Coordinates of C-alpha atoms in Angstrom, one line a residue:
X1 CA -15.3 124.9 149.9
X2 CA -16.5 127.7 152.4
X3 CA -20.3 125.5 152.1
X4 CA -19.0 122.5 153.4
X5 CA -16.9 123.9 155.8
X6 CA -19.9 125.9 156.8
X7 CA -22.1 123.2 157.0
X8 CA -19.3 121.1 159.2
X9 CA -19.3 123.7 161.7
X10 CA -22.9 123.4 162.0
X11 CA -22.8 119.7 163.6
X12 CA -20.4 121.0 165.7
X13 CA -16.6 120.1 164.5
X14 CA -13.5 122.3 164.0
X15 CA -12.4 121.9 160.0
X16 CA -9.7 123.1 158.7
X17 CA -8.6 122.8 154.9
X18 CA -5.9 120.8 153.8
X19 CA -4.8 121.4 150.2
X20 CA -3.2 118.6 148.1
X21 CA -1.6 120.7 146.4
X22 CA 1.2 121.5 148.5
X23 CA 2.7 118.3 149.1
X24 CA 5.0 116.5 146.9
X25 CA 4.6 112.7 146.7
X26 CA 6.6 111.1 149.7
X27 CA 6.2 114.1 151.9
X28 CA 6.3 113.2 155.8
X29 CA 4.2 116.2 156.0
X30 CA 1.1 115.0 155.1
X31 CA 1.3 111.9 156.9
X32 CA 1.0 114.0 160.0
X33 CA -1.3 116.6 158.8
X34 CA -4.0 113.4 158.1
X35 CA -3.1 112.2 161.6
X36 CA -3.8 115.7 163.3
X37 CA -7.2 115.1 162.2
X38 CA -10.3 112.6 163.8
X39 CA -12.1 112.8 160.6
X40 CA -11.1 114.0 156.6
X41 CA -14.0 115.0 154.3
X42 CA -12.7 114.7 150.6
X43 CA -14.9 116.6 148.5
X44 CA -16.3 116.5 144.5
X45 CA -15.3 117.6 141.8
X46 CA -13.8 116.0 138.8
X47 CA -12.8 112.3 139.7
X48 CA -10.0 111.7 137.4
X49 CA -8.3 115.4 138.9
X50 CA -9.1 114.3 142.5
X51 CA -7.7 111.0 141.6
X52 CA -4.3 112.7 140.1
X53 CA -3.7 115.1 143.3
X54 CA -4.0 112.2 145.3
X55 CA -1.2 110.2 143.5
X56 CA 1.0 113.3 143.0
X57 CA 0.7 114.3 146.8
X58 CA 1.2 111.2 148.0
X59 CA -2.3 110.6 149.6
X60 CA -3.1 107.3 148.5
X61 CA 0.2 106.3 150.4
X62 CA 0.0 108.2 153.2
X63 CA -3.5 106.6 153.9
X64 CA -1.7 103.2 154.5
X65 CA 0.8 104.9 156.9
X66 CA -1.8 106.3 159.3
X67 CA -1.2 104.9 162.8
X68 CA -4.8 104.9 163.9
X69 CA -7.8 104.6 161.8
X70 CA -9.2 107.8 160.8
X71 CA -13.0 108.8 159.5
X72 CA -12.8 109.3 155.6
X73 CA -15.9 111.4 154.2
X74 CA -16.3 111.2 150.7
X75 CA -18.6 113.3 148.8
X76 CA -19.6 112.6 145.5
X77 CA -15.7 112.3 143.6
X78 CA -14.4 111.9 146.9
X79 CA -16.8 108.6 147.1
X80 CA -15.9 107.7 143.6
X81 CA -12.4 107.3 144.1
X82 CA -12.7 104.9 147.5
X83 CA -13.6 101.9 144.8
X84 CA -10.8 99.6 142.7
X85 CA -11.9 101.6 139.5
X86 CA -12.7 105.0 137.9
X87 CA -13.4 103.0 134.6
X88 CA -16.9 103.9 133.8
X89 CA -16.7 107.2 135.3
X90 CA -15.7 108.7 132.3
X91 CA -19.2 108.9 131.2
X92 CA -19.8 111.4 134.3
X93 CA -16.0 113.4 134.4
X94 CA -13.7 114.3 131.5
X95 CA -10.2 112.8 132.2
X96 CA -8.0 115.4 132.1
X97 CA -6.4 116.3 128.8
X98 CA -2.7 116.2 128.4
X99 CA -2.3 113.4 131.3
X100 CA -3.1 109.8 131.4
X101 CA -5.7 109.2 133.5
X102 CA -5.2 107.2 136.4
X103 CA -8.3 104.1 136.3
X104 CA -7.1 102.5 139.9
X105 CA -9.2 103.6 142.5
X106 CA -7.7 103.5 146.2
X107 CA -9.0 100.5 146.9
X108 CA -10.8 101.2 150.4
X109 CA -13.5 99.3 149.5
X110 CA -14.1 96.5 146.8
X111 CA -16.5 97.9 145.0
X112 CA -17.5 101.1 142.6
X113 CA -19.3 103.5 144.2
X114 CA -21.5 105.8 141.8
X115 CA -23.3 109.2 143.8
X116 CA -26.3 110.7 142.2
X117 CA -28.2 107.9 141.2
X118 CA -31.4 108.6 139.5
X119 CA -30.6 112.6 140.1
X120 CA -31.9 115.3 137.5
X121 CA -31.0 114.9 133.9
X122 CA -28.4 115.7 132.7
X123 CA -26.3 114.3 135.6
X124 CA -29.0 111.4 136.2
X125 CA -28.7 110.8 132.4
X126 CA -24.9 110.2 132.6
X127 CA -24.8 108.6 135.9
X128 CA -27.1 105.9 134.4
X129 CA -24.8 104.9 131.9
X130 CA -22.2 104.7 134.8
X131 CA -24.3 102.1 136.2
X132 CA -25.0 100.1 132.4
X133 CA -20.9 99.9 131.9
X134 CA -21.1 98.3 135.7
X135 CA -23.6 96.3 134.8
X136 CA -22.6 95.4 131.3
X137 CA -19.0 93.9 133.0
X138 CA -20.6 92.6 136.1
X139 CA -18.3 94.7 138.0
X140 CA -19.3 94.9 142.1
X141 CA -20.7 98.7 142.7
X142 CA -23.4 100.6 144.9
X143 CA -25.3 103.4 143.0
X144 CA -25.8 106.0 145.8
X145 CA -28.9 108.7 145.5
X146 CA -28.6 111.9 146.6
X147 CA -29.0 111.9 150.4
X148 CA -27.6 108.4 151.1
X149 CA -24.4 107.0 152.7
X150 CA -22.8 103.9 152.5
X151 CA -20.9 103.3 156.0
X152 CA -17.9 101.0 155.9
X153 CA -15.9 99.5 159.5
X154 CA -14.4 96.6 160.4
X155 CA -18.0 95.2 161.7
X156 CA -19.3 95.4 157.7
X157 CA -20.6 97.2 155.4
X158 CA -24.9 99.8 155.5
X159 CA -26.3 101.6 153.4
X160 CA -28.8 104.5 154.9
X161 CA -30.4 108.1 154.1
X162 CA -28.5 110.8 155.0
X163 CA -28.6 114.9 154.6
X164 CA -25.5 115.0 152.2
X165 CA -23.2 112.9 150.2
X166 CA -21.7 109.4 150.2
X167 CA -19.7 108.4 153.3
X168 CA -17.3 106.2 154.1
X169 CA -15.8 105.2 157.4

């Protein structure tokens, strides 16, 4: 984490980290600790565990009880999981053992979003078959190479090259 707050620093914005794991599902306190912030960067990392702090800390809700629309920066999982689905992703991320896996997506956007497209092998390998299982059900996704962004608003939806990750706004 110290990398990308690093790197946030560098364009000039005042990060702080906010840990999912210390809220409880329902808790007012996240509410306002998203609402504190102009802009929340969710990082990678497994999608299916990002996915299951989100549920049990009540962020998917408190996104819908924001009163002003915030920035939400997703990098790699924390693109993944702005789509309807994580069905697919499982070729990419173990779900966790020992817990059902949560396949709903937040639902930001209406389609899947799949980072690292065409990346080095193994991960490029793995991501590919991401994109055949999208294909295959003719299921709406964007397959993201390292470097671009998709940008989402009320005014519509571009896709450009970036420095890092996937974004979403």
């Amino acid at each position: 984490m110290s990398e990308e707050i690093e790197y946030v620093s560098n364009v000039g914005l005042v990060p702080s980290e906010l840990d999912l794991r210390g809220f409880d599902r329902g808790h007012a306190g996240l509410v306002a600790a998203l609402q504190a912030a102009d802009l929340f960067w969710v990082a990678g990392g497994n999608v299916f565990v990002l996915r299951q702090a989100m549920l049990r800390s009540g962020f998917d809700l408190a996104l819908h009880h924001l009163e002003r629309p915030l920035t939400y920066v997703g990098w790699s999982a924390g693109a993944c999981v702005c789509g309807p689905t994580l069905h697919g992703l499982e070729h990419v991320d173990e779900p966790p053992r020992g817990l059902d896996p949560i396949w709903d997506g937040l639902g930001l956007v209406d389609f899947a979003i799949v980072p690292h497209y065409r990346s080095d092998p193994p991960l490029g390998l793995e991501v590919d078959q991401v994109v055949a299982s999208w294909e295959a059900a003719r299921a709406p996704y964007r397959a993201l190479r390292d470097g671009e962004t998709i940008s989402v608003s009320g005014h519509g939806l571009s896709a450009s090259p970036a420095k890092r990750g996937g974004a979403l706004r």
